[in-house]
Coordinates of C-alpha atoms and ligand atoms in Angstrom, one line a residue:
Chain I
X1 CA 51.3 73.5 -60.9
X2 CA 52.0 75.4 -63.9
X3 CA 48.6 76.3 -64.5
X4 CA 47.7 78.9 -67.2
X5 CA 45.9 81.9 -66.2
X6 CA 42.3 82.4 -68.0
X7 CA 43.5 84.8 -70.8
X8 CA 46.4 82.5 -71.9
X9 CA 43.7 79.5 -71.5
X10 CA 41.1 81.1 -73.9
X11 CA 43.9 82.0 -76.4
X12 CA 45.3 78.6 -76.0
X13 CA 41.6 77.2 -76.7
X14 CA 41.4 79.9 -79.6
X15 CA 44.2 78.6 -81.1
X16 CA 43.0 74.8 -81.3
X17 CA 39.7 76.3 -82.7
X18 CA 41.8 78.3 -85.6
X19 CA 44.0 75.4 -86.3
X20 CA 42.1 71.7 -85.5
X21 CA 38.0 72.6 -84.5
X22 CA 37.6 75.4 -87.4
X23 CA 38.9 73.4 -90.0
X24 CA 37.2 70.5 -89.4
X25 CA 34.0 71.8 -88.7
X26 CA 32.3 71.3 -92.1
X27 CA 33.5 67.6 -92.4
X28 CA 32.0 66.9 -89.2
X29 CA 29.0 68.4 -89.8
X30 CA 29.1 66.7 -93.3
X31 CA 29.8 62.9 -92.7
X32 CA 27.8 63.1 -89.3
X33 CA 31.3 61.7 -87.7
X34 CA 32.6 62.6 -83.6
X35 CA 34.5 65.5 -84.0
X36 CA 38.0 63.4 -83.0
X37 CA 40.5 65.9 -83.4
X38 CA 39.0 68.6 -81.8
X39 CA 38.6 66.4 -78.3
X40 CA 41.9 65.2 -78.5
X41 CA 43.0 68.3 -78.7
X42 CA 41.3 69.8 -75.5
X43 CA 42.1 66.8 -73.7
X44 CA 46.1 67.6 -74.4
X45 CA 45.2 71.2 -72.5
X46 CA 43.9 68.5 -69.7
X47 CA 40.5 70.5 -70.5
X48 CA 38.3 67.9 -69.2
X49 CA 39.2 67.9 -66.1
X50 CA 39.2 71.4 -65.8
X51 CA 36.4 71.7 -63.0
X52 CA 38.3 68.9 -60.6
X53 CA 39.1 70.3 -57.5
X54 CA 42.7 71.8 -57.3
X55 CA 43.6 69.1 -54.6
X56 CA 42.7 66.2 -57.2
X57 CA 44.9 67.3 -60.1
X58 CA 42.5 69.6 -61.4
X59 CA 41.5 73.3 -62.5
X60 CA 38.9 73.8 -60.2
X61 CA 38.1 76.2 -63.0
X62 CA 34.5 78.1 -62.3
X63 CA 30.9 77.8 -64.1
X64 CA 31.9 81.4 -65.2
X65 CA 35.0 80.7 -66.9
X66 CA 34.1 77.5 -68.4
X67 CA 31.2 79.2 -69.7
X68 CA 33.8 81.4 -71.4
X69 CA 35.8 78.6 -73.0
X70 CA 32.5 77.4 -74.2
X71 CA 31.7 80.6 -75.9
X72 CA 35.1 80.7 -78.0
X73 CA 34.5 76.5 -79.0
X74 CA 31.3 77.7 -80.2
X75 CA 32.6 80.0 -82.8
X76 CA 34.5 77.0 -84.6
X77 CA 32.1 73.8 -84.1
X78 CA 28.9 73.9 -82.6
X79 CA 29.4 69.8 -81.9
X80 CA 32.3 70.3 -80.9
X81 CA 31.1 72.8 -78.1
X82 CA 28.4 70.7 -77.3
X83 CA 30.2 67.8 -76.6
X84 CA 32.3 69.9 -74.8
X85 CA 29.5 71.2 -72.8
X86 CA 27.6 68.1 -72.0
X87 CA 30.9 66.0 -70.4
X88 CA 31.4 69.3 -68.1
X89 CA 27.7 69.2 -67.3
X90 CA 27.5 65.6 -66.0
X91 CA 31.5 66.1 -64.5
X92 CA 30.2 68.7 -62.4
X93 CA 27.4 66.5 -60.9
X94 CA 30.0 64.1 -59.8
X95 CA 32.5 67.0 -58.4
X96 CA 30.1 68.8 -56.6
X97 CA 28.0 66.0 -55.4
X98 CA 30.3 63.2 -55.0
X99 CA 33.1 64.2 -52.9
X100 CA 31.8 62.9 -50.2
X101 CA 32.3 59.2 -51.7
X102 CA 35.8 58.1 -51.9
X103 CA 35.2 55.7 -54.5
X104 CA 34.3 58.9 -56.7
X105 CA 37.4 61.1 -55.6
X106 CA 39.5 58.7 -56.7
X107 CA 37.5 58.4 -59.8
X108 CA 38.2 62.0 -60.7
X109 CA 41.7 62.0 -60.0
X110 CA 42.0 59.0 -62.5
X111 CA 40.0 61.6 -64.9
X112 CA 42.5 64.4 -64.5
X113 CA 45.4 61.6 -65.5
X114 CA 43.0 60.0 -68.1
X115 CA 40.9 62.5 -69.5
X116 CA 38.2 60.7 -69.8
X117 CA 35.2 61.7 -71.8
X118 CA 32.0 61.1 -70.0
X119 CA 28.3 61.4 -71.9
X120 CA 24.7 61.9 -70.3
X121 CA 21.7 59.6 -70.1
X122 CA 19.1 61.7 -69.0
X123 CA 16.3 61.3 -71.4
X124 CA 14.2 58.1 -72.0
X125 CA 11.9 55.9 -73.9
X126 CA 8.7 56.8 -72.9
X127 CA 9.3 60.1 -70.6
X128 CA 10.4 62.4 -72.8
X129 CA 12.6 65.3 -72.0
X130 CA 11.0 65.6 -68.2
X131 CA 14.3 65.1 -66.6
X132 CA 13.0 65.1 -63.4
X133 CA 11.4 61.9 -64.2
X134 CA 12.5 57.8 -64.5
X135 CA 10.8 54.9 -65.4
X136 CA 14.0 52.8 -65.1
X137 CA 15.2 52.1 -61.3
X138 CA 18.3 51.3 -60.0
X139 CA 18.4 47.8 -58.2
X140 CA 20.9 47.1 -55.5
X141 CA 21.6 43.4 -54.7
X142 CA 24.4 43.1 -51.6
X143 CA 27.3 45.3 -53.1
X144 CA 26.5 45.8 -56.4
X145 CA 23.6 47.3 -58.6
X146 CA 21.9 46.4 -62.0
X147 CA 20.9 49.6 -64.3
X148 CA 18.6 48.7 -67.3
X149 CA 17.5 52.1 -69.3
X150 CA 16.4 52.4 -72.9
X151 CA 17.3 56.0 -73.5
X152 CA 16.2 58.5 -76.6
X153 CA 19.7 59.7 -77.0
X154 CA 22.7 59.7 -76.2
X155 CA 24.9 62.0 -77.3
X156 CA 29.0 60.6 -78.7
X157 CA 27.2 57.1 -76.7
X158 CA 29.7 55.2 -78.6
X159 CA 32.5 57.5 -78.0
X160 CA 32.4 58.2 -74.3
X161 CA 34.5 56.9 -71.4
X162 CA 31.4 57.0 -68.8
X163 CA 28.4 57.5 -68.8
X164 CA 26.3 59.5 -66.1
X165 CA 22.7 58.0 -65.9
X166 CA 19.4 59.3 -64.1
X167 CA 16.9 56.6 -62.8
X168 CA 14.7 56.1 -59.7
X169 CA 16.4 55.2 -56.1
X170 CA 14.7 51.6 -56.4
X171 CA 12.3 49.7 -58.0
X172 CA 9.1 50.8 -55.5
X173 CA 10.3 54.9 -56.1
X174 CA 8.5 57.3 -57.2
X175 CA 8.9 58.5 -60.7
X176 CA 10.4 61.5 -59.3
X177 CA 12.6 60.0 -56.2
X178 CA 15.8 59.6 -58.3
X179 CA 19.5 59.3 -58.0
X180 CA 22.3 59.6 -60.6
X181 CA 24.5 56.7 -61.3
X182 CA 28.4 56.8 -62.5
X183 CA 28.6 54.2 -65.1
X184 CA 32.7 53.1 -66.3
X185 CA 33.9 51.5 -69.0
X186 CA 33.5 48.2 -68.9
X187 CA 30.2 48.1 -66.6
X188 CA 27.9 49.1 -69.4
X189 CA 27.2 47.8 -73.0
X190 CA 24.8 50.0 -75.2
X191 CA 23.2 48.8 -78.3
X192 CA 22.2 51.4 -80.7
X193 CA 18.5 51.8 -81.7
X194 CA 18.0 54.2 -85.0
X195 CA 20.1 56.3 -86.4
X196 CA 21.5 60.1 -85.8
X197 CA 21.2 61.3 -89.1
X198 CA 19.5 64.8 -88.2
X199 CA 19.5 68.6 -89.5
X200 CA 22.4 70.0 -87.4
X201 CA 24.6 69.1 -84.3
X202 CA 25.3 66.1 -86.7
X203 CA 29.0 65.8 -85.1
X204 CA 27.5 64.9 -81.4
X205 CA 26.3 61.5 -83.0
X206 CA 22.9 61.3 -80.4
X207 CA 21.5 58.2 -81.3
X208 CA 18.9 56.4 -79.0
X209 CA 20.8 53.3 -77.3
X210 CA 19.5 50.2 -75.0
X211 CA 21.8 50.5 -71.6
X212 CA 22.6 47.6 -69.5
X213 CA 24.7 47.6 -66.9
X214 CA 26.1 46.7 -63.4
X215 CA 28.7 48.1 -61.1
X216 CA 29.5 49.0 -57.2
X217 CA 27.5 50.5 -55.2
X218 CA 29.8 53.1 -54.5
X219 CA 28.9 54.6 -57.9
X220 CA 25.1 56.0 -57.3
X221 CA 26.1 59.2 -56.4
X222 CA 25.0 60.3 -52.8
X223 CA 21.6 62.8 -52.2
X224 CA 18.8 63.3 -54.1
X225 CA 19.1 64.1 -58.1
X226 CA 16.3 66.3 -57.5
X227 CA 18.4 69.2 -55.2
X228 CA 21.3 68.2 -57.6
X229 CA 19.2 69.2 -61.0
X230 CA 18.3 72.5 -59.3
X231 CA 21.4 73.2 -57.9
X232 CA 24.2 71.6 -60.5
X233 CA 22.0 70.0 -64.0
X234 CA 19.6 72.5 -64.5
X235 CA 22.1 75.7 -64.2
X236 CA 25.4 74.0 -65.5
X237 CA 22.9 72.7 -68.4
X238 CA 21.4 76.2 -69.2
X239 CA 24.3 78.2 -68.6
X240 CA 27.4 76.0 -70.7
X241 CA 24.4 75.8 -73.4
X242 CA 24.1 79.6 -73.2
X243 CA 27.9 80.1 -73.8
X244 CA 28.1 78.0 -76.6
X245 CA 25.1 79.2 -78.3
X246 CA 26.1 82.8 -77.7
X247 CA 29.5 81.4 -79.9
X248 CA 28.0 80.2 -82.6
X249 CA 25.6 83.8 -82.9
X250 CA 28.8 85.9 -82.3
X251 CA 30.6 84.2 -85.5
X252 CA 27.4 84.2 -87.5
X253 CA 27.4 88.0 -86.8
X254 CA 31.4 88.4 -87.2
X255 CA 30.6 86.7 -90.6
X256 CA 27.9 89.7 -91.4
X257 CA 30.2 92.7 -90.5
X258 CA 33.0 91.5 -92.3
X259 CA 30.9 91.0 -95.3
X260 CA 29.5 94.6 -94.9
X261 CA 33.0 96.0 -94.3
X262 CA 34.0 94.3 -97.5
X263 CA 31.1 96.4 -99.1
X264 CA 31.7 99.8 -97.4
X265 CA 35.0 99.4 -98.6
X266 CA 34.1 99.2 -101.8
X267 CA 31.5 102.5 -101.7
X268 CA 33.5 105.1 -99.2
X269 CA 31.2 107.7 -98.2
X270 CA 27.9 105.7 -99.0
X271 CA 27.0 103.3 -96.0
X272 CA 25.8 100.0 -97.4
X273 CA 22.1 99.3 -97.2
X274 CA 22.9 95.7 -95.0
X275 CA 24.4 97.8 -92.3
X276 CA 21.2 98.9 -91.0
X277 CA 20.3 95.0 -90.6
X278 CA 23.9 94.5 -89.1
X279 CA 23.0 97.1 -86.7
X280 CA 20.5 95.3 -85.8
X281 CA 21.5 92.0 -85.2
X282 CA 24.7 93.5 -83.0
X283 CA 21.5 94.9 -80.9
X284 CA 20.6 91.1 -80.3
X285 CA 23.7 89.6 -79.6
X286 CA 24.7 92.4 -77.1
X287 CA 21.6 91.6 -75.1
X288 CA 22.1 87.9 -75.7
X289 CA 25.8 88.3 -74.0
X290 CA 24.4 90.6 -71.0
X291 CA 21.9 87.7 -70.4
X292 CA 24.6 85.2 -71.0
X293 CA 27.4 87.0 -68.1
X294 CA 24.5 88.0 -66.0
X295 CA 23.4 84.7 -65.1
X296 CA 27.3 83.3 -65.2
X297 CA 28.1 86.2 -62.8
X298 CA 25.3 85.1 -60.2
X299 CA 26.3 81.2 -60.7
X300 CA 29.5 82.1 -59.7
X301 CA 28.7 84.2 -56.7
X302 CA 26.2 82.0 -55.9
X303 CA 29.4 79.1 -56.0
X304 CA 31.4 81.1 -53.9
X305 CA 28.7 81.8 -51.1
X306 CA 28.2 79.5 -48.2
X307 CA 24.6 79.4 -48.7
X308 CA 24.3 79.5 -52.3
X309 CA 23.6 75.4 -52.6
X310 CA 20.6 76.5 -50.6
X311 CA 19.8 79.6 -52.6
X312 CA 20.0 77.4 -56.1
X313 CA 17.0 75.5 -54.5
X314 CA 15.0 78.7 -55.0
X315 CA 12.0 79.5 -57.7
X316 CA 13.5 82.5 -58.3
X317 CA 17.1 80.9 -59.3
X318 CA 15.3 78.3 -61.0
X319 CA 12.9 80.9 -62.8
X320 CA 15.8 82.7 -64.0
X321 CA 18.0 79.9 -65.2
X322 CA 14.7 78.7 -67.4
X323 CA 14.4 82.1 -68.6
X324 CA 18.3 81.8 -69.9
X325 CA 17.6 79.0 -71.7
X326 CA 14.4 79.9 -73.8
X327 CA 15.8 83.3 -74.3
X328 CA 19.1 82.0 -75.8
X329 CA 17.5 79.2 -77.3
X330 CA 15.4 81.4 -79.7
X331 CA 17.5 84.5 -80.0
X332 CA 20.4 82.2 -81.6
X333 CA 17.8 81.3 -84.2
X334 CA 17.2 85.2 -85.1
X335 CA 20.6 85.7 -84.8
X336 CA 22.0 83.2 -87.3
X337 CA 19.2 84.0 -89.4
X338 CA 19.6 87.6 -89.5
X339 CA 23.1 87.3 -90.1
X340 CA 22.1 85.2 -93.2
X341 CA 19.7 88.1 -94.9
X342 CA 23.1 90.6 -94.3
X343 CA 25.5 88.5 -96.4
X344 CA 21.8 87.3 -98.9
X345 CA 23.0 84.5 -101.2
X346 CA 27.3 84.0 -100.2
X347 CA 25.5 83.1 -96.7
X348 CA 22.7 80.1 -98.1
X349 CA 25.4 78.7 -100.4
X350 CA 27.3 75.9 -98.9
X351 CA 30.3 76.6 -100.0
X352 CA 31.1 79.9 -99.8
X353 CA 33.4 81.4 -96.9
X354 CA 30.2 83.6 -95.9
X355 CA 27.9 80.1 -95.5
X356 CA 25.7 80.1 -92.6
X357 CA 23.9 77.5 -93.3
X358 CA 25.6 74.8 -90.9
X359 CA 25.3 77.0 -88.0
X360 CA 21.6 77.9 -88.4
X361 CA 21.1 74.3 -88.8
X362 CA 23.0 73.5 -85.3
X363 CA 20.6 76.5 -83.9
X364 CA 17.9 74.8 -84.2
X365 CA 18.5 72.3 -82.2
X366 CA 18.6 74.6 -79.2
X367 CA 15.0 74.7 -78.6
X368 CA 14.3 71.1 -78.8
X369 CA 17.1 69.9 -76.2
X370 CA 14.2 69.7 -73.5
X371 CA 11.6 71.6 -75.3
X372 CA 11.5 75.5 -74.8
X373 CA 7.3 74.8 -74.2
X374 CA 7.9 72.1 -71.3
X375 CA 10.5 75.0 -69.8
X376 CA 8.1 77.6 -70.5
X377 CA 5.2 75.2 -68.8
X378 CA 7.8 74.8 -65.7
X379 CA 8.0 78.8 -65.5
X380 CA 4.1 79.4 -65.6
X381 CA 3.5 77.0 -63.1
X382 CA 6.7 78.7 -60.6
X383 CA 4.9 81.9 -61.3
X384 CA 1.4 81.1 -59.6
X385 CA 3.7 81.4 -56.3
X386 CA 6.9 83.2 -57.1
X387 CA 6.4 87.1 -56.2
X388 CA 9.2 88.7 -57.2
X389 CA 9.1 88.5 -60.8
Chain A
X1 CA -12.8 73.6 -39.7
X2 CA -10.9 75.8 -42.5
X3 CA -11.3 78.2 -39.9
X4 CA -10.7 77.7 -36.6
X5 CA -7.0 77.9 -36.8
X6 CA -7.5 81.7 -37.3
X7 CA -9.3 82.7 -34.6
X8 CA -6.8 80.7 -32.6
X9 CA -4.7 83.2 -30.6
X10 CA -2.4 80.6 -29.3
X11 CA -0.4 77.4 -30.9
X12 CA -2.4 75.3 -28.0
X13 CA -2.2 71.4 -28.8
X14 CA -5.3 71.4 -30.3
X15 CA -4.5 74.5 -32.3
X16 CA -1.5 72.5 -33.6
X17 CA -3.7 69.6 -34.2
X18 CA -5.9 71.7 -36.8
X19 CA -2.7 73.0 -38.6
X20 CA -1.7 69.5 -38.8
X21 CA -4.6 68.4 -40.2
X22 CA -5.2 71.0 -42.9
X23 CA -1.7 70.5 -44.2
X24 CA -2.5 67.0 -44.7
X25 CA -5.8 67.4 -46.1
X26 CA -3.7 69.8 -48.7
X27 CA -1.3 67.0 -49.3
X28 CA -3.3 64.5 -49.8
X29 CA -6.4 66.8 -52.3
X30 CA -2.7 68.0 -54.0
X31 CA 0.5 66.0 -53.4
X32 CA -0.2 62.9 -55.4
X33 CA 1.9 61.0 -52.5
X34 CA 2.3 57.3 -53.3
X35 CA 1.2 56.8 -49.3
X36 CA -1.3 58.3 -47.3
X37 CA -0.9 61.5 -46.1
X38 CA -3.2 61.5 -43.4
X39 CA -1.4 58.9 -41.7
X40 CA 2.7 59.1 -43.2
X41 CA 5.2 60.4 -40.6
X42 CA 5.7 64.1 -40.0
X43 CA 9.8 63.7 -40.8
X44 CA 8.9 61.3 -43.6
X45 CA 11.2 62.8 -46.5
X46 CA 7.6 64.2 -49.2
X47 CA 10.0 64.1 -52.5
X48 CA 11.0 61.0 -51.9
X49 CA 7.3 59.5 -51.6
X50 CA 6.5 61.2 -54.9
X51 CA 5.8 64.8 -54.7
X52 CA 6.8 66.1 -57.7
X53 CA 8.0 70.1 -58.7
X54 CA 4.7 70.1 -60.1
X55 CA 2.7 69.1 -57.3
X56 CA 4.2 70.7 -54.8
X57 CA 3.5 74.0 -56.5
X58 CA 0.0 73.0 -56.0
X59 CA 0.7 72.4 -52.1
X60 CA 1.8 75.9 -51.7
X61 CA -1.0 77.1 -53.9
X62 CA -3.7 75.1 -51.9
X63 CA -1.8 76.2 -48.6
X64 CA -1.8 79.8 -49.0
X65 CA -6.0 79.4 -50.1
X66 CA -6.4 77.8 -46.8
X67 CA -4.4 79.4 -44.4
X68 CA -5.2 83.3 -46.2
X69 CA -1.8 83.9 -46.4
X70 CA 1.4 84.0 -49.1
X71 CA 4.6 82.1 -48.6
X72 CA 7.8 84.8 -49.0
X73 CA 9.6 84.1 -52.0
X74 CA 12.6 82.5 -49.7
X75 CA 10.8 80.1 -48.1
X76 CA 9.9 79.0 -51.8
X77 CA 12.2 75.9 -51.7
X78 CA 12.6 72.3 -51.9
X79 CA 13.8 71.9 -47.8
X80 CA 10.6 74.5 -46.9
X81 CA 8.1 71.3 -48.4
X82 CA 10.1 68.4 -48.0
X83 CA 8.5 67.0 -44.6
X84 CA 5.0 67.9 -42.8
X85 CA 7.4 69.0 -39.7
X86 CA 9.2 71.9 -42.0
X87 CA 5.5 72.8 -43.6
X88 CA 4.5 73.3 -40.0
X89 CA 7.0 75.5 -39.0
X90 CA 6.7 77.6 -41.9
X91 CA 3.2 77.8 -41.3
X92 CA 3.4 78.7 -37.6
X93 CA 5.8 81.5 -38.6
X94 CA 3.7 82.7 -40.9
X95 CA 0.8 83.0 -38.7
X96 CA 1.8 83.8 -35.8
X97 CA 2.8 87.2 -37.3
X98 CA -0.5 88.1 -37.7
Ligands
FAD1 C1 21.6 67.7 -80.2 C2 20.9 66.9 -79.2 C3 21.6 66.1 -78.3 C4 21.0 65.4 -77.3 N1 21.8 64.7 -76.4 C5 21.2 64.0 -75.4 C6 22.0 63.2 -74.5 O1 23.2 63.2 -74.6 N2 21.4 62.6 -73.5 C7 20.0 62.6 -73.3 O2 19.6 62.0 -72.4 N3 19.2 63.3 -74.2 C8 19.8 64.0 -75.2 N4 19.0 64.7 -76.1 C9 17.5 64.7 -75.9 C10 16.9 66.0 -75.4 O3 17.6 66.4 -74.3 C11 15.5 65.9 -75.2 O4 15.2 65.0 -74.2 C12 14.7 65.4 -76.4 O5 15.1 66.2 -77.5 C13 13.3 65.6 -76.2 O6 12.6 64.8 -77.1 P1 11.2 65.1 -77.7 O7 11.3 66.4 -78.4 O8 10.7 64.0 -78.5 O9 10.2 65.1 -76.4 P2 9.4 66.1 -75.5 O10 10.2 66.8 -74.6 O11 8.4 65.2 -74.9 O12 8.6 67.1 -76.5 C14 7.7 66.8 -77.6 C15 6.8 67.9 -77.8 O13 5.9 68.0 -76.8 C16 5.9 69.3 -76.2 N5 5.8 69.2 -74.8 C17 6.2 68.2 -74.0 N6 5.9 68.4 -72.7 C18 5.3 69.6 -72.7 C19 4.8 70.4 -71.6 N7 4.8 70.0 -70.3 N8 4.2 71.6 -71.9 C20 4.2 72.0 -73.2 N9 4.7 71.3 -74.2 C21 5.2 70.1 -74.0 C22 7.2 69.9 -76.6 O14 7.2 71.3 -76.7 C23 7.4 69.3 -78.0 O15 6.7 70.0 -79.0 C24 19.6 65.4 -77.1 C25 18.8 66.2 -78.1 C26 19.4 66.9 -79.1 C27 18.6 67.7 -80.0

């Protein structure tokens, strides 16, 4: 097959980040644009495919390792990365809930050939970031469905192949009873509503959009979305997020030490006062990466395990992926930010090769994609019955 | 009523009955079901007639006050609450330890 090994994979992915992401990171982030290059770039590797099974064309690379690749995109473009991120996050819905359906397998060996870029519709007009909530339904009529959703955002909407969409089962469901729907080219037109003209993770061009849309049955993805969410969403979500973010605080800090090298060189014998800050801020990423391979470590296993689809169903899993998030979420923010008071003034001008500023404005987008309080208010409710804390 | 079940030394019919009965008296004070759970079938699939993450914590909560006991953090899952059947047998188990 030819297939690289994950060191040469991780080089190969450093190298497009030295020589295509990294450079074009600041006019991305700049003219608010879809970070082309970059994705083109990855798709060449056949990196969007890379968690198709083996038997389909594919990697069958683990949540682990992609977590990995995540980690060094993050360093370069944070849009980048989170584009990266969010396809892998609704592919793995489809690969490990839709093999059943034939229709889908030979949807995703089409996507090894094709490499085709697929975006999330999760969160919608009047619901919020509750993912485990839909207002709109999906309505079957013989052997084909109608799909109507007027979503908050959607991130590269206007870029993407597909689309993966959450909604209820049918139009008497529960707010709660829902399935996921695999949307193609050609069965969806969005119409943009606002703009995406925001602080940070300018290059993912979110926009809010009206979906409409009708396709084969064969394309609402078998089960329940809720066992999917806890056992594929929720972790792939937290834990891709996680790698990224934990790029993005690693080359803020790689920024900081180089700038206090450059100082200590200057003064041998007398250590620089900003070291003591550095020293800090390696403290914080160091926990943020054990929290980071912990949790990719028990995804795995729990992957590899015949009873780990029933294990992800747990409050503790779930307790601990929440716990991921929020941590890593708000320990970017410190991060970035405490890399910024190390390098002082080179780090708040724009245009300096010590500027932070991009990335701590792409860090704070991390606690608002589904609000660290609603997680939080998730976890304090698991806890009046989870014991083992 | 709350009580009976524990002086019960036996799962006789009637025995089952009041288990039966307090688990859908739980449901219905806590599940927020879009039917009624006094009367919707013991396979019929909870999640799907609108318990909720939310509300079901409130199930096990209400369920441990009324049967004195706690649920073990592995039976703590989705398949555990997802039909009256599976609440029953995780009751019984529970009870008939003591
Ligand atoms: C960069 C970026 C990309 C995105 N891409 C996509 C995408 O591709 N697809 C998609 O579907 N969505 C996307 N989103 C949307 C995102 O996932 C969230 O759904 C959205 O940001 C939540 O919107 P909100 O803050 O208005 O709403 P809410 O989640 O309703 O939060 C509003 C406020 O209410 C508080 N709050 C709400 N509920 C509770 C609670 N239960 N307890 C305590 N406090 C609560 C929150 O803390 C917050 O302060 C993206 C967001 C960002 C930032």
């Amino acid at each position: 097959m030819g297939m690289m090994e994950l060191p040469d994979l991780l080089e190969r992915v450093r190298q497009i980040g030295e020589e295509i992401i990294g450079p074009n990171a600041a006019d991305v982030d700049g003219q608010g644009r879809f970070p082309t290059e970059g994705i083109e770039a990855l798709k060449k590797e056949k990196l969007l495919s890379a968690l198709v099974p083996v038997d389909l064309g594919g990697m069958e690379m683990t949540i682990d390792d992609l977590t990995k690749i995540c980690t060094v995109l993050g360093k370069y473009c944070s849009s980048t990365a989170m584009i990266f991120a969010m396809h892998h996050i609704q592919l793995a819905c489809v690969v490990r809930h839709g093999l059943s359906s034939p229709m889908l397998r030979t949807y995703l060996a089409e996507l090894v050939e094709k490499q085709f870029l697929i975006a999330s519709v999760t969160s919608e007009v009047g619901i919020g970031g509750d993912t485990r909530s839909s207002l709109c339904a999906v309505e079957v009529d013989g052997p084909r469905f109608v799909l109507n959703k007027d979503s908050t955002a959607i991130s590269y909407g206007a870029h993407a192949d597909d689309l993966v969409v959450t909604c209820r089962r049918n139009k008497d469901a529960a707010s709660s009873d829902q399935v996921m729907v695999l949307l193609k080219k050609g069965d969806y037109t969005l119409e943009q509503v606002g703009s995406w003209d925001t602080l940070g993770m300018r290059g993912t061009c979110s926009p809010g959009f009206k979906l409409r849309s009708t396709g084969p049955v064969e394309q609402i993805i078998p089960g329940a979305y809720g066992d999917a969410s806890s056992q594929t969403m929720v972790p792939f979500s937290h834990m891709l997020w996680g790698g990224l973010w934990l790029g993005i605080s690693s080359a803020a800090v790689n920024k900081a030490a180089a700038f206090v090298r450059k100082a200590a060189r200057r003064t041998p014998g007398q250590v620089p006062p900003m070291a003591l800050r550095l020293a800090e801020v390696s403290n914080k990423l160091q926990s943020m990466r054990a929290n980071v391979n912990d949790m990719a470590n028990e995804c795995a296993a729990l992957q590899r395990s015949p009873d780990g689809n029933e294990a992800m169903l747990s409050m503790g899993f779930a307790l601990r992926m929440n716990n991921l998030k929020i941590y890593c979420s708000s320990i970017m923010v410190e991060i970035v930010h405490d890399s910024m008071l190390v390098c002082g003034i080179l780090a708040y001008k724009n245009d300096s090769e010590y500027s932070l500023g991009r990335q701590l404005r792409d860090a704070h987008s991390a606690a608002l994609m589904v609000a660290n309080d609603r997680i939080y208010a998730k976890n304090a409710s698991l806890l009046l019955v989870h014991k083992d804390v | 009523m709350e009580l009976s079940f524990r002086f019960a030394t036996r799962p006789t019919n009637s025995y089952q009955m009041t288990i039966d009965d307090s688990i859908r008296k739980v449901l219905k004070d806590h599940a927020n079901l879009s039917v009624d759970a006094l009367t919707v079938a013991e396979d019929a699939d909870l999640y799907k007639n609108g318990m909720t993450s939310q509300t079901g914590v409130n199930v096990m909560l209400a369920l441990e006050g009324a049967f004195d006991f706690e649920f073990p953090d592995t039976m703590l899952n989705r398949s555990v609450f997802q039909t009256i059947a599976n609440i029953r047998a995780a009751v019984q188990k529970l009870t008939e330890k003591n």
